Coordinates of C-alpha atoms in Angstrom, one line a residue:
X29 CA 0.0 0.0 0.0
X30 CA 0.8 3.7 -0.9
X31 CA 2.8 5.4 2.8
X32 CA 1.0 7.7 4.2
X33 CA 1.1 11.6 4.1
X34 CA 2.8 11.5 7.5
X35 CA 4.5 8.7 6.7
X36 CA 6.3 10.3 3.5
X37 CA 6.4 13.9 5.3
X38 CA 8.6 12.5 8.6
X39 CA 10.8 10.3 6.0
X40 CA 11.2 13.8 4.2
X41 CA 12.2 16.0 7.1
X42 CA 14.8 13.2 8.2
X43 CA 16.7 13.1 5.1
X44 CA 16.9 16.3 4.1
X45 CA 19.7 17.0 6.8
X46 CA 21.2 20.1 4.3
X47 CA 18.2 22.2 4.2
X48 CA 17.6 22.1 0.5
X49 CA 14.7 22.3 -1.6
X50 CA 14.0 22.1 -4.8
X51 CA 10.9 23.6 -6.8
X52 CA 9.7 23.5 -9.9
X53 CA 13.3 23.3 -10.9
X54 CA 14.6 26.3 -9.0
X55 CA 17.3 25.4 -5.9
X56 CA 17.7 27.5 -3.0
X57 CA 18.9 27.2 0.5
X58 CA 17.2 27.8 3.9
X59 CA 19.6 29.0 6.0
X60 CA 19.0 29.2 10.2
X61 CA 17.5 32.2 11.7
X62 CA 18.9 33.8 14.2
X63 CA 16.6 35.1 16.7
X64 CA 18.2 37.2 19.0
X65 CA 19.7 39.0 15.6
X66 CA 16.5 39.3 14.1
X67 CA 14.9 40.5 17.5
X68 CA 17.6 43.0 17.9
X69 CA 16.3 44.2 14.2
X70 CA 12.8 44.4 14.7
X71 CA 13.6 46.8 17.4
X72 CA 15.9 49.1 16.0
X73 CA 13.4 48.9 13.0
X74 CA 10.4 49.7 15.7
X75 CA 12.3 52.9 17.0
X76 CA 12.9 53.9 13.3
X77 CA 9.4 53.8 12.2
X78 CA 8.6 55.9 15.8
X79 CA 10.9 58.2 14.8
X80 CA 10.0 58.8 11.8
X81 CA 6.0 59.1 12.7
X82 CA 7.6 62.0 14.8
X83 CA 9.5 63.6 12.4
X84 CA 6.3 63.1 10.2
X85 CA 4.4 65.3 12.5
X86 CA 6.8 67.9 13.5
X87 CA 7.2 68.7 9.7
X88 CA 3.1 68.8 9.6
X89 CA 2.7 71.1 11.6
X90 CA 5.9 73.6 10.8
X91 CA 4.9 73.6 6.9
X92 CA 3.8 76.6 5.3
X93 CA 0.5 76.7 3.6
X94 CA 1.2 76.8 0.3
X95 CA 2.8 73.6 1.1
X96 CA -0.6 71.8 2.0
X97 CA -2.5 70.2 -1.1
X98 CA -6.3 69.0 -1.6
X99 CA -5.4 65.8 0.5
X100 CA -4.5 67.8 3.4
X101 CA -7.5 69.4 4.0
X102 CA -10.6 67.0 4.0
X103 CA -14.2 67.6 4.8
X104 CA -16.2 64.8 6.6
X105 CA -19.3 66.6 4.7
X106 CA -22.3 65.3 3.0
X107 CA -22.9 68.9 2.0
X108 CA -19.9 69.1 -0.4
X109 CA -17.8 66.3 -1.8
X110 CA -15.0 68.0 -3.3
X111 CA -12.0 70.0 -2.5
X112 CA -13.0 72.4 -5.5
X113 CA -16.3 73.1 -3.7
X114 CA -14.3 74.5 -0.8
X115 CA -10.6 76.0 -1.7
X116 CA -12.0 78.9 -2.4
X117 CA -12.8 79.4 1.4
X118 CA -9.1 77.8 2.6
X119 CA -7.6 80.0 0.1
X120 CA -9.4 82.8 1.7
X121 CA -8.6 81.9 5.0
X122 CA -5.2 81.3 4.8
X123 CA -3.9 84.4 2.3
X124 CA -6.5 87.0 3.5
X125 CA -7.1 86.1 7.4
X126 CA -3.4 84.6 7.5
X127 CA -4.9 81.3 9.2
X128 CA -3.3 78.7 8.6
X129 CA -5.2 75.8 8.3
X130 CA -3.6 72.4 8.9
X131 CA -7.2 70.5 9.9
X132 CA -11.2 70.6 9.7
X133 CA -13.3 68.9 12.5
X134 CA -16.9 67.8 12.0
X135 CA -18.7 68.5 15.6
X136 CA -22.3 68.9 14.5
X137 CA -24.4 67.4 12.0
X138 CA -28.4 68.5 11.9
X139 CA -29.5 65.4 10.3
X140 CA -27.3 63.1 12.9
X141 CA -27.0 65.1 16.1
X142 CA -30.6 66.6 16.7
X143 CA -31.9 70.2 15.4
X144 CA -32.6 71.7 18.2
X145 CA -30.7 74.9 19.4
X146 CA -29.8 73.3 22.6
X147 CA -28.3 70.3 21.3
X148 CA -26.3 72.7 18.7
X149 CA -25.1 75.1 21.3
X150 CA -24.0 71.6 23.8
X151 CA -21.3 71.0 21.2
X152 CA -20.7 73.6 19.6
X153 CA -20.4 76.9 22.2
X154 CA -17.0 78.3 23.0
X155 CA -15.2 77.0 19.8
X156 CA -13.1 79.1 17.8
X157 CA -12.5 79.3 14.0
X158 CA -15.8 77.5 13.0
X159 CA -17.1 77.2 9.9
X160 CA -21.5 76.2 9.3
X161 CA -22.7 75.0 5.6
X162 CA -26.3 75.1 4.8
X163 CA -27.7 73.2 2.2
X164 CA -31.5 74.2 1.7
X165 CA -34.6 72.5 0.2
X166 CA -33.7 74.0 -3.0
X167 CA -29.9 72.5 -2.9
X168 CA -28.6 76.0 -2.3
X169 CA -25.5 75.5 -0.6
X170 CA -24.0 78.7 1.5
X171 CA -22.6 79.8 5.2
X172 CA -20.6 81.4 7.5
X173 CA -17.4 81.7 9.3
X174 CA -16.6 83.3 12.9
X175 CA -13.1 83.2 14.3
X176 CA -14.5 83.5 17.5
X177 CA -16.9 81.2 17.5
X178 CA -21.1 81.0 19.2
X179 CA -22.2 80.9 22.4
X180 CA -25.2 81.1 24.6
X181 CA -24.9 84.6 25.9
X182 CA -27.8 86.3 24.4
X183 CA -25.7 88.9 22.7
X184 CA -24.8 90.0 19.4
X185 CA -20.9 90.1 19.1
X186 CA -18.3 91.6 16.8
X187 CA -16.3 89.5 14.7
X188 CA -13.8 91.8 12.2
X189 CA -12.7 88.3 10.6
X190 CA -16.0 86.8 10.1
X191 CA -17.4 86.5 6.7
X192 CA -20.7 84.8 5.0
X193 CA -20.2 83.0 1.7
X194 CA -21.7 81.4 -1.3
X195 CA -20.8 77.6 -2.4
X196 CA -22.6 77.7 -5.4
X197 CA -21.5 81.1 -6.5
X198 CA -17.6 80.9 -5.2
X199 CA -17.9 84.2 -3.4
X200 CA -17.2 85.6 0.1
X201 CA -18.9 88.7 1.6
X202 CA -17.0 90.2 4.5
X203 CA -18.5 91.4 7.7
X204 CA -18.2 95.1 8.0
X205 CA -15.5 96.5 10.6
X206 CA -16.9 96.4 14.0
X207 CA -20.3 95.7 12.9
X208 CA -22.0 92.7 15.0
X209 CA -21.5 89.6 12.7
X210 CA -22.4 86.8 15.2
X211 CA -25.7 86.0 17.0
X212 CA -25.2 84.6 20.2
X213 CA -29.0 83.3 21.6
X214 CA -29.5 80.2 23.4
X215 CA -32.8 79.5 21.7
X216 CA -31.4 79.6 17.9
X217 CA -28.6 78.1 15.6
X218 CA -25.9 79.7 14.2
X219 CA -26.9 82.8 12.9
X220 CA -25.1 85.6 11.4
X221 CA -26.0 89.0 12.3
X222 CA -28.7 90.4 9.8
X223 CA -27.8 88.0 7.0
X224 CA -28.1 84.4 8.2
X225 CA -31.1 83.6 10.6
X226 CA -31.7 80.0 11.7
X227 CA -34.7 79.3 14.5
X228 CA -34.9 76.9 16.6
X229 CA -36.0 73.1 15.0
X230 CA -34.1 74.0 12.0
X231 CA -35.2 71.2 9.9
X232 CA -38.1 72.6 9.8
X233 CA -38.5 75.8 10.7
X234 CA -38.3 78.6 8.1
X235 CA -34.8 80.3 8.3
X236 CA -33.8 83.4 6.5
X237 CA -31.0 85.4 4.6
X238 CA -31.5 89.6 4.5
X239 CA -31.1 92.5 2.2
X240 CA -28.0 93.8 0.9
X241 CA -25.2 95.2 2.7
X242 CA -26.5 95.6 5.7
X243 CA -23.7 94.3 8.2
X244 CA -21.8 92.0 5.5
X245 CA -20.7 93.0 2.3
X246 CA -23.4 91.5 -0.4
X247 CA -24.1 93.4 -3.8
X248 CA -27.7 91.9 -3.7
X249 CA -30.4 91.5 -1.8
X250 CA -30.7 88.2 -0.5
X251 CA -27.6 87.4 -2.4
X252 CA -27.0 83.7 -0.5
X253 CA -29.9 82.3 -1.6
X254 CA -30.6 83.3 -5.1
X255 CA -33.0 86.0 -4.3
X256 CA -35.0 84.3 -2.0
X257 CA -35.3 85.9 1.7
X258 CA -36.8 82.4 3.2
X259 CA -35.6 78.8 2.8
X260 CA -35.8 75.6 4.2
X261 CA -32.9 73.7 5.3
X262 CA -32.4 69.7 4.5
X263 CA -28.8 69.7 6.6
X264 CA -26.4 71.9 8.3
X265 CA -22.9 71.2 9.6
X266 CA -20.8 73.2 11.8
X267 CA -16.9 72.7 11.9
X268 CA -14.1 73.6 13.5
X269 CA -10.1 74.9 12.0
X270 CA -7.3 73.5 13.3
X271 CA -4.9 76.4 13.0
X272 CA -0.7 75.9 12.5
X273 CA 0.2 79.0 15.2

């Protein structure tokens, strides 16, 4: 009768005393491993790779700007998909406001975390450098930015670096200097001084933009959403800039 598997394997593994095998034709030779060698490797390879993550960071956050590309700032967004959709804000940020911008943190999504104004202020009061995008019912896509961030105050506040924009257009409309650019209420959303106004529920409340350059910058009366003064909002998202000081 035929050996066995085991039979054949042990006979194999006895006689082949110089470590040799040959496959499909092609010799080669299996040499011992030394262990402590190979231990001693793996660690020096270890501290390498530690290193080197920290170099990898340092460099992060020394480089200038114009060093970052598309990859380096990503939205987690369901609002806009593409860096194309936003550089023109990053640009703005970082060569007109001299902000450097190294990272952008989701911490509030309408459609995910509640719409209710208390839920909003929970997570996002007392942030600074925060940017909101509004998409409405009519897939206008628009928002704000505020340097120094919301709160639940019940006060209007000035913000010379704040600025309103439009997605769809690719245009940013300063606040005016010392103008109050940032409403501060515990019982609405982020809101921007006479040009964004979000109410409470804001799913499904009726929100609205204002007439032209009252304290921002816009040409037209409401300019964010196409001439419209009311809309309805199907998500909003509020983030926050990591800044390279």
């Amino acid at each position: 009768w035929p050996e066995s598997i085991y039979a054949v394997t042990s006979r194999w593994k006895s006689s082949n005393a110089e470590n040799r095998i040959r496959t499909c034709g092609i010799e080669s030779s299996i040499t011992p491993i030394d262990n402590d060698n190979n231990n001693n490797n793996n660690k020096l390879l270890g501290n390498k790779r530690k290193n080197n993550n920290r170099k990898e960071i340092n460099m992060s956050l020394s480089r200038k700007s114009e060093e970052f590309s598309s990859d380096d700032i990503v939205l987690d967004s369901k609002i806009v998909s593409f860096f194309e959709d936003y550089e023109f804000l990053i640009n703005y940020l970082r060569n007109d406001l001299n902000l450097d911008v190294i990272k952008v943190i989701k911490i509030y999504r309408a459609t995910e975390d509640g719409d209710q104004a208390d839920i909003f202020h929970s997570l996002c009061d007392n942030n600074t450098n925060i940017i909101v995008l509004i998409k409405t019912k009519e897939s206008m896509k628009f928002g704000g930015f505020t340097s120094r961030g919301f709160n639940s105050n019940d006060v209007d506040i000035v913000d010379n670096s704040a600025f309103v924009f439009s997605i769809d257009k690719k245009e940013i409309y300063p606040v005016k200097h010392d103008e109050n650019a940032i409403s501060c209420f515990r019982n609405i959303g982020p809101s921007f001084t006479q040009i964004i106004s979000i109410p409470d529920r804001f799913l499904s409340s009726h929100c609205q933009t204002f007439l032209k350059d009252l304290n921002y910058l816009t040409k037209e009366d409401y300019q964010l959403n196409n001439g419209n003064k009311y809309f309805k909002i199907v998500e909003l998202e509020v983030f926050e800039l990591l800044i390279n000081d």
